[in-house]
C-alpha cells in the first residue's frame, strides 16, 4: 500500500485483496499515518482492489470512526462496481463516505 499526504489530505492507495489477514496490516499503516499527520481528510482509494470480503467494510468503518475522533472526514474513492455493491449493502452509503 502506498500513501500520499498533500494539503491536509492523506490518500491511501489500496491494492490486491482485502481479507481478514491483509486488513490488519492496512489498518495499522493507515492508522499510524493518520495519527501522526492528523489529516483533515482521509481518502481510501480502492481502484486497485480486486477482492474484498466483510473485512473491507470493517476497515472502512474503523477509519470512519478514527477520522471522526480526529475531527476529520473520510472518503472512499474509485470503488470498482463489483465492490460497490458490498459497500452499499453494508450501509456505508448512508454515511456519505462513498465517492
mmCIF file of C-alpha atoms in Angstrom:
data_model
loop_
_atom_site.group_PDB
_atom_site.id
_atom_site.type_symbol
_atom_site.label_atom_id
_atom_site.label_comp_id
_atom_site.label_asym_id
_atom_site.label_seq_id
_atom_site.Cartn_x
_atom_site.Cartn_y
_atom_site.Cartn_z
ATOM 1 C CA UNK A 1 0.000 0.000 0.000
ATOM 2 C CA UNK A 2 1.222 3.451 -0.915
ATOM 3 C CA UNK A 3 0.217 6.646 0.899
ATOM 4 C CA UNK A 4 0.437 10.277 -0.086
ATOM 5 C CA UNK A 5 -0.073 13.386 2.060
ATOM 6 C CA UNK A 6 -0.754 16.721 0.408
ATOM 7 C CA UNK A 7 -2.627 19.841 1.537
ATOM 8 C CA UNK A 8 -4.069 18.123 4.596
ATOM 9 C CA UNK A 9 -5.324 15.126 2.609
ATOM 10 C CA UNK A 10 -3.942 11.656 3.308
ATOM 11 C CA UNK A 11 -4.614 9.241 0.458
ATOM 12 C CA UNK A 12 -4.061 5.511 0.922
ATOM 13 C CA UNK A 13 -3.876 3.587 -2.347
ATOM 14 C CA UNK A 14 -5.091 0.090 -1.503
ATOM 15 C CA UNK A 15 -4.413 -2.836 -3.802
ATOM 16 C CA UNK A 16 -4.843 -6.563 -4.156
ATOM 17 C CA UNK A 17 -7.201 -8.478 -1.898
ATOM 18 C CA UNK A 18 -8.659 -7.215 1.357
ATOM 19 C CA UNK A 19 -9.482 -10.065 3.703
ATOM 20 C CA UNK A 20 -9.087 -10.697 7.427
ATOM 21 C CA UNK A 21 -5.302 -11.088 7.247
ATOM 22 C CA UNK A 22 -4.494 -8.180 4.948
ATOM 23 C CA UNK A 23 -6.961 -5.790 6.624
ATOM 24 C CA UNK A 24 -4.946 -5.855 9.865
ATOM 25 C CA UNK A 25 -1.790 -4.665 8.100
ATOM 26 C CA UNK A 26 -3.622 -1.973 6.157
ATOM 27 C CA UNK A 27 -5.327 -0.797 9.331
ATOM 28 C CA UNK A 28 -2.019 -0.480 11.166
ATOM 29 C CA UNK A 29 -0.365 1.503 8.358
ATOM 30 C CA UNK A 30 -3.279 3.861 7.765
ATOM 31 C CA UNK A 31 -3.856 4.475 11.474
ATOM 32 C CA UNK A 32 -0.170 5.226 12.117
ATOM 33 C CA UNK A 33 -0.058 7.716 9.246
ATOM 34 C CA UNK A 34 -3.319 9.392 10.252
ATOM 35 C CA UNK A 35 -2.331 9.633 13.915
ATOM 36 C CA UNK A 36 0.972 11.306 13.089
ATOM 37 C CA UNK A 37 -0.157 13.543 10.203
ATOM 38 C CA UNK A 38 -3.646 14.481 11.518
ATOM 39 C CA UNK A 39 -5.193 14.941 8.047
ATOM 40 C CA UNK A 40 -8.432 16.840 7.604
ATOM 41 C CA UNK A 41 -9.439 14.217 5.022
ATOM 42 C CA UNK A 42 -8.507 10.569 4.680
ATOM 43 C CA UNK A 43 -9.107 9.127 1.211
ATOM 44 C CA UNK A 44 -9.113 5.376 0.736
ATOM 45 C CA UNK A 45 -8.582 4.648 -2.960
ATOM 46 C CA UNK A 46 -9.962 1.221 -3.918
ATOM 47 C CA UNK A 47 -9.152 1.407 -7.659
ATOM 48 C CA UNK A 48 -6.605 -1.442 -7.457
ATOM 49 C CA UNK A 49 -8.540 -3.728 -5.101
ATOM 50 C CA UNK A 50 -9.593 -6.933 -6.841
ATOM 51 C CA UNK A 51 -11.357 -8.704 -3.984
ATOM 52 C CA UNK A 52 -12.825 -7.702 -0.658
ATOM 53 C CA UNK A 53 -14.823 -9.523 1.995
ATOM 54 C CA UNK A 54 -16.554 -8.098 5.062
ATOM 55 C CA UNK A 55 -13.141 -7.217 6.499
ATOM 56 C CA UNK A 56 -13.001 -4.384 3.974
ATOM 57 C CA UNK A 57 -16.246 -2.975 5.321
ATOM 58 C CA UNK A 58 -14.838 -3.198 8.847
ATOM 59 C CA UNK A 59 -11.673 -1.471 7.676
ATOM 60 C CA UNK A 60 -13.679 1.448 6.301
ATOM 61 C CA UNK A 61 -15.953 1.696 9.353
ATOM 62 C CA UNK A 62 -12.975 1.784 11.709
ATOM 63 C CA UNK A 63 -11.255 4.519 9.704
ATOM 64 C CA UNK A 64 -14.531 6.472 9.656
ATOM 65 C CA UNK A 65 -14.676 6.384 13.472
ATOM 66 C CA UNK A 66 -10.996 7.266 13.776
ATOM 67 C CA UNK A 67 -11.344 10.287 11.483
ATOM 68 C CA UNK A 68 -14.389 11.483 13.423
ATOM 69 C CA UNK A 69 -12.292 11.374 16.612
ATOM 70 C CA UNK A 70 -9.511 13.312 14.874
ATOM 71 C CA UNK A 71 -12.010 15.919 13.666
ATOM 72 C CA UNK A 72 -11.608 14.938 10.025
ATOM 73 C CA UNK A 73 -13.542 13.248 7.266
ATOM 74 C CA UNK A 74 -13.276 10.025 5.271
ATOM 75 C CA UNK A 75 -13.898 9.497 1.570
ATOM 76 C CA UNK A 76 -13.773 6.113 -0.140
ATOM 77 C CA UNK A 77 -12.949 6.700 -3.809
ATOM 78 C CA UNK A 78 -12.559 4.813 -7.081
ATOM 79 C CA UNK A 79 -14.617 1.835 -5.962
ATOM 80 C CA UNK A 80 -14.915 -0.849 -8.654
ATOM 81 C CA UNK A 81 -18.535 -1.752 -9.482
ATOM 82 C CA UNK A 82 -18.158 -5.293 -8.148
ATOM 83 C CA UNK A 83 -17.145 -3.927 -4.732
ATOM 84 C CA UNK A 84 -19.575 -1.014 -4.623
ATOM 85 C CA UNK A 85 -22.498 -3.390 -4.026
ATOM 86 C CA UNK A 86 -20.826 -4.706 -0.860
ATOM 87 C CA UNK A 87 -20.391 -1.161 0.450
ATOM 88 C CA UNK A 88 -23.936 -0.164 -0.433
ATOM 89 C CA UNK A 89 -25.473 -3.239 1.239
ATOM 90 C CA UNK A 90 -23.426 -2.635 4.395
ATOM 91 C CA UNK A 91 -24.972 0.790 4.996
ATOM 92 C CA UNK A 92 -21.834 2.785 4.228
ATOM 93 C CA UNK A 93 -23.725 4.633 1.526
ATOM 94 C CA UNK A 94 -25.778 6.330 4.226
ATOM 95 C CA UNK A 95 -22.659 7.748 5.906
ATOM 96 C CA UNK A 96 -21.817 9.787 2.823
ATOM 97 C CA UNK A 97 -18.269 8.439 2.562
ATOM 98 C CA UNK A 98 -18.597 6.697 -0.809
ATOM 99 C CA UNK A 99 -17.489 8.768 -3.780
#
